[in-house]
Amino acid sequence: MMKQYVLEHEWELTEDGFHPETNEIYESLLSIGNGHMGGRANFEEDFSGNTLQGTYVGGIYYPDKTRVGWWKNGYPEYFAKVLNATNFIGIRIEIDGDLVDLAKVNIIDFKRSTNMKNGLLSKKIIFDTSKGKRFTIHSERFFSLSDPELACISYKLTSENSASIKITPYLDGNIKNQDANYDELFWESISSEATKYQSSLTMKTLKTDFVVSVASSYSWSSEFWISDFNVIEKNKFTATEFCGSLNKGESVHLTKYINVSTSRDYDTNDVTKKASSNLNFHNKDSFESLFLKSEAKWKSHWDHCDIKIEGDSSAQQGIRFNIFHLNQTYTGIDSRLNIGPKGFTGEKYGGSTYWDTEAYCLPFYLGTSDESISKNLLLYRYNQLDKAIENASKLGLAGALYPMVTMNGEECHNEWEITFEEIHRNAAISYAIFNYVRYTGDESYLASNGFEVLAQISRFWADRVNYNPYKDVYMLLGVTGPNEYDNNINNNWYTNRMAKWNLEYTLEVLSLLEHKYPKDHSRLMSKLNITDKELKTWNVIINKMYLPEDKDMGIFLQQDGYLDKEQILVEDLDAKHLPLNQNWSWDRILRSCFIKQADVLQGLFFLYDQYDLDVKKKNFDFYEPRTVHESSLSPCVHSIIASELGYEDKAYELYLRTARLDLDNYNNDTEDGLHITSMAGTWMSVVYGFGGFKIIDDKLSLNPFIPKAWTNYTFKLNFRSRILSVGVKHDGVHLELINGLPLDLLINSKSYTLSSSMFIKSN
Ligand code: BGC
């Protein structure tokens, strides 16, 4: 039985009672954000216990100089990190001259909670000061979804005794990243200002010169208690101290309004002015009215993307937790932004873009939002195509190699076996184009942007393969597959297979352009200088790509020589060895047959219509027992294939592992932040796995089952200008067309037309 950190509730994440020893886990779990910015659920008050202070603003990064033991040519100079930014939530409390430090006062009652329905983080604390005086704090804060530059805090302090009080709302730019390579500060101060009712702090990142200005204003429900105030402006810090006294039973109620504006959106010289004027725009709005606007936006998100599960409140909380955080991280309105594996919940992975976006997140946004949002994710890569070409040429190769980790298109990763070898990421970028077009039917994207990316990636594959004249095949040597527990291998089936698929798809698109978009076809052929010779080469490689397999066992081989390894199963390992990455030497991991994450199965998942059930079954039966799932991205793919194979219990077991991964701190790393990108995998394991969603012959197809523990689950799909609702029960599936024209679809492989609603009984 896993330890439960938050109370089980369908919409709320609640820390009940004070848990300073695991505070960082709660800070991650209860994080809030709105796509533009976000932050951990840090306390407004001082807290000298374990904490990871984290406030992040999308797209604001710093190139932290690479730190490696042994430099290799081709390593990037830096790792771009989304920075911990000005702490604007701070409210310092002093009572009778003593600082209230939540780690030191005597906590009598404590509750901290994030409401997933509306993004409100609230907290109630009853505490006694060292002098035995009792106080209650009731705070609420939200990052507005309707006005992404806005955050608000409502802060109420009630005294049960007479006491002198000092309340100091502040903005603090003296912040560091815990993961700074050389312990450097990344910000310099540009300007600061403080008055009784407003203060602002403008900071600039070193090297990248991003300007971020935070303006905040304060309002009191009543100022009866204030006898004095002082304005503080010191290095990278502005605040206003409000001093006064409270009698028994009296309360003070402060509202802190915050605007965060950046030079990504405004001219550098205007940012400070903009932060203040954008804040003043809300001058007359109350916390409640601003919150209602944000809540309405949350409602419209949930209307589209909620998954309702009846009969299992733990599963319900798990799935909403995943969907909630995805929506907080990326709203898709800004094509310059992307989805970092930790979103706005921690520093790890630098807030940068990984293949996770294309392989895992895109399907979630395709299924739950307007197609323009998914298109923005594709455009992000399109806009970085030049850098990907540069990146390939740095390695001496033609075409485009998208980086393993990036912020602006430049590679940031600096482990040779990943930077230079984990090239399968390129195929995920092409696959995302294919996936988007297949899902939306928007072929025009291929003509406007998609083909260029496909062609340049194909060029890369054509140069990266090498011809083996003895076997008359093309091979990909010296690669790392998705399974990072084996490096510098030859012929990773997944990479070779996806490279071949990539070339095939590029040629298919070229022929589509020739017939449907002839003008674009000629423009692109000449712009990219594609010759017949080049196309012929691609065809030869497609026909002669080597794909390792063991015919007797009926499985595709992880890589050349994989079966030479001692074959042990995960179930044969004593639990003390797991997770391997915390218990075994790297050398032992590399020599073992254990697989970190879905690899051959990732290929079977992507290319689901090219393999029959028997092939999938043989490969699943072989690889699942050897997979340790030590990447959060892994269980969802295995869960989806298990569902397809009818392994319902296994599918459910793997689903639970992905859905409550962070909630139950499965991998013992929730304190670092949440696994945002794998959350999209959780959504897929319900919709693609249990729901059996596929596109077959250009038609939406469902093949649903319901886990035994559930009585009903419902999800919505945004598909080709329609919105449909799918409700699955043990006796059948109920479909409803909520919006759009009638849709031809397949349910359990039979054709239907959905024009309003229908119920299809289970077989
Ligand atoms: C996984 C990668 C993934 C990265 C970021 C690693 O542990 O092996 O596949 O891209 O985490 O989520």
Coordinates of N, CA and C in Angstrom, one line a residue, residues 465-550:
V465 N 22.7 6.9 -41.8 CA 22.8 5.4 -42.0 C 24.1 5.1 -42.6
N466 N 24.5 3.8 -42.4 CA 25.7 3.4 -43.2 C 25.4 2.1 -43.9
Y467 N 25.9 2.0 -45.1 CA 25.6 0.8 -45.9 C 26.6 -0.3 -45.5
N468 N 26.0 -1.5 -45.3 CA 26.9 -2.6 -45.0 C 26.8 -3.5 -46.2
P469 N 27.9 -3.5 -47.0 CA 27.9 -4.2 -48.3 C 27.9 -5.8 -48.1
Y470 N 28.3 -6.2 -46.9 CA 28.3 -7.7 -46.7 C 26.9 -8.2 -46.6
K471 N 26.1 -7.4 -45.9 CA 24.7 -7.9 -45.7 C 23.8 -7.2 -46.6
D472 N 24.3 -6.2 -47.4 CA 23.4 -5.4 -48.3 C 22.3 -4.8 -47.6
V473 N 22.6 -4.2 -46.5 CA 21.5 -3.4 -45.7 C 22.1 -2.1 -45.2
Y474 N 21.1 -1.2 -44.8 CA 21.5 0.0 -44.2 C 21.3 -0.1 -42.7
M475 N 22.3 0.4 -41.9 CA 22.3 0.3 -40.5 C 22.4 1.6 -39.8
L476 N 22.0 1.7 -38.6 CA 22.3 2.9 -37.8 C 23.1 2.4 -36.6
L477 N 24.4 2.8 -36.6 CA 25.3 2.4 -35.6 C 25.6 3.5 -34.6
G478 N 25.9 3.0 -33.4 CA 26.3 4.0 -32.3 C 25.1 4.9 -31.9
V479 N 24.0 4.2 -31.5 CA 22.9 5.0 -31.1 C 22.5 4.7 -29.7
T480 N 21.6 5.5 -29.1 CA 20.9 5.1 -27.9 C 19.4 5.2 -28.2
G481 N 18.7 4.2 -27.9 CA 17.2 4.2 -28.1 C 16.6 4.9 -27.0
P482 N 15.2 4.9 -26.9 CA 14.5 5.4 -25.8 C 15.0 4.8 -24.5
N483 N 15.4 3.5 -24.6 CA 15.9 2.8 -23.4 C 17.3 3.4 -23.1
E484 N 17.4 4.3 -22.2 CA 18.7 4.9 -21.9 C 19.6 4.0 -21.1
Y485 N 19.1 2.8 -20.8 CA 19.9 1.8 -20.0 C 20.8 1.0 -20.9
D486 N 21.0 1.4 -22.1 CA 22.0 0.8 -23.0 C 22.4 1.9 -23.9
N487 N 23.7 2.1 -24.1 CA 24.2 3.2 -24.9 C 25.1 2.7 -26.0
N488 N 25.3 3.5 -27.0 CA 26.2 3.3 -28.1 C 26.0 1.9 -28.7
I489 N 24.8 1.6 -28.9 CA 24.4 0.3 -29.5 C 24.3 0.4 -31.0
N490 N 24.2 -0.7 -31.6 CA 24.0 -0.8 -33.0 C 22.6 -1.3 -33.3
N491 N 21.9 -0.6 -34.2 CA 20.7 -1.1 -34.7 C 19.6 -1.3 -33.7
N492 N 19.3 -0.2 -33.0 CA 18.1 -0.2 -32.1 C 16.9 -0.3 -33.0
W493 N 16.1 -1.4 -32.8 CA 15.0 -1.6 -33.7 C 14.1 -0.4 -33.8
Y494 N 13.8 0.2 -32.7 CA 12.9 1.4 -32.7 C 13.5 2.5 -33.6
T495 N 14.8 2.8 -33.4 CA 15.3 3.9 -34.2 C 15.3 3.6 -35.7
N496 N 15.8 2.4 -36.0 CA 15.9 2.0 -37.4 C 14.4 2.0 -38.0
R497 N 13.5 1.5 -37.3 CA 12.1 1.4 -37.8 C 11.5 2.8 -38.0
M498 N 11.8 3.6 -37.1 CA 11.2 5.0 -37.2 C 11.9 5.8 -38.3
A499 N 13.2 5.5 -38.5 CA 13.9 6.2 -39.5 C 13.3 5.8 -40.9
K500 N 13.1 4.5 -41.0 CA 12.5 4.0 -42.3 C 11.1 4.6 -42.4
W501 N 10.3 4.5 -41.4 CA 8.9 5.1 -41.5 C 9.0 6.6 -41.9
N502 N 10.0 7.3 -41.3 CA 10.1 8.7 -41.6 C 10.3 9.0 -43.0
L503 N 11.2 8.2 -43.6 CA 11.5 8.4 -45.1 C 10.3 8.0 -45.9
E504 N 9.6 7.0 -45.5 CA 8.4 6.6 -46.3 C 7.4 7.7 -46.2
Y505 N 7.2 8.2 -45.0 CA 6.1 9.3 -44.9 C 6.5 10.5 -45.7
T506 N 7.8 10.8 -45.6 CA 8.2 12.0 -46.4 C 7.9 11.9 -47.9
L507 N 8.1 10.7 -48.4 CA 7.9 10.4 -49.8 C 6.3 10.5 -50.1
E508 N 5.6 9.9 -49.1 CA 4.1 9.9 -49.3 C 3.6 11.4 -49.3
V509 N 4.2 12.2 -48.4 CA 3.7 13.6 -48.4 C 4.1 14.3 -49.7
L510 N 5.3 14.0 -50.2 CA 5.7 14.6 -51.4 C 4.7 14.3 -52.5
S511 N 4.3 13.1 -52.6 CA 3.4 12.7 -53.6 C 2.0 13.4 -53.4
L512 N 1.6 13.5 -52.2 CA 0.4 14.2 -51.8 C 0.4 15.7 -52.3
L513 N 1.6 16.3 -52.0 CA 1.8 17.7 -52.4 C 1.7 17.8 -53.9
E514 N 2.4 16.9 -54.6 CA 2.4 17.0 -56.1 C 1.0 16.9 -56.6
H515 N 0.1 16.1 -56.0 CA -1.3 16.0 -56.6 C -2.2 17.1 -56.1
K516 N -2.1 17.4 -54.8 CA -3.1 18.3 -54.2 C -2.6 19.8 -54.1
Y517 N -1.3 19.9 -54.0 CA -0.7 21.3 -53.8 C 0.4 21.5 -54.8
P518 N 0.1 21.4 -56.1 CA 1.2 21.4 -57.1 C 2.1 22.6 -57.0
K519 N 1.6 23.8 -56.6 CA 2.4 25.0 -56.6 C 3.4 24.9 -55.4
D520 N 2.8 24.4 -54.3 CA 3.7 24.3 -53.1 C 4.8 23.2 -53.4
H521 N 4.3 22.2 -54.1 CA 5.3 21.1 -54.5 C 6.5 21.7 -55.2
S522 N 6.2 22.5 -56.3 CA 7.3 23.0 -57.0 C 8.2 24.0 -56.2
R523 N 7.5 24.8 -55.4 CA 8.2 25.8 -54.6 C 9.1 25.0 -53.6
L524 N 8.6 24.0 -53.0 CA 9.4 23.3 -52.0 C 10.5 22.5 -52.6
M525 N 10.3 21.9 -53.8 CA 11.3 21.1 -54.4 C 12.5 22.0 -54.7
S526 N 12.2 23.2 -55.2 CA 13.3 24.1 -55.5 C 13.9 24.8 -54.3
K527 N 13.0 25.2 -53.3 CA 13.6 25.8 -52.1 C 14.5 24.8 -51.4
L528 N 14.1 23.5 -51.4 CA 15.0 22.5 -50.6 C 16.0 21.9 -51.5
N529 N 15.9 22.2 -52.8 CA 16.8 21.6 -53.7 C 16.8 20.1 -53.7
I530 N 15.6 19.5 -53.8 CA 15.5 18.1 -53.8 C 15.6 17.5 -55.2
T531 N 16.6 16.6 -55.3 CA 16.8 16.0 -56.7 C 16.2 14.6 -56.7
D532 N 16.1 14.1 -58.0 CA 15.6 12.7 -58.2 C 16.6 11.8 -57.5
K533 N 17.8 12.1 -57.6 CA 18.9 11.2 -57.1 C 18.6 11.0 -55.6
E534 N 18.3 12.2 -54.9 CA 18.1 12.1 -53.5 C 16.9 11.2 -53.2
L535 N 15.8 11.4 -53.9 CA 14.6 10.6 -53.7 C 14.9 9.1 -53.9
K536 N 15.7 8.9 -54.9 CA 16.0 7.5 -55.2 C 16.8 6.9 -54.0
T537 N 17.7 7.7 -53.5 CA 18.5 7.2 -52.3 C 17.6 6.9 -51.1
W538 N 16.6 7.8 -50.9 CA 15.7 7.5 -49.8 C 14.9 6.2 -50.0
N539 N 14.5 6.0 -51.2 CA 13.8 4.7 -51.5 C 14.7 3.5 -51.3
V540 N 15.9 3.6 -51.7 CA 16.8 2.5 -51.5 C 17.0 2.2 -50.0
I541 N 17.2 3.2 -49.2 CA 17.3 3.0 -47.8 C 16.1 2.4 -47.2
I542 N 14.9 2.9 -47.6 CA 13.7 2.3 -47.1 C 13.7 0.8 -47.4
N543 N 14.0 0.4 -48.6 CA 14.0 -1.0 -48.9 C 15.0 -1.8 -48.2
K544 N 16.1 -1.2 -47.9 CA 17.2 -2.0 -47.3 C 17.5 -1.7 -45.9
M545 N 16.6 -1.1 -45.2 CA 16.9 -0.7 -43.8 C 16.9 -2.0 -43.0
Y546 N 17.9 -2.2 -42.2 CA 18.0 -3.4 -41.4 C 17.2 -3.3 -40.1
L547 N 16.3 -4.3 -39.9 CA 15.5 -4.2 -38.7 C 15.7 -5.5 -37.9
P548 N 16.5 -5.5 -36.8 CA 16.8 -6.7 -36.1 C 15.6 -7.4 -35.5
E549 N 15.6 -8.7 -35.7 CA 14.5 -9.5 -35.1 C 14.9 -10.9 -34.8
D550 N 14.2 -11.6 -34.0 CA 14.4 -13.0 -33.7 C 13.2 -13.7 -34.3

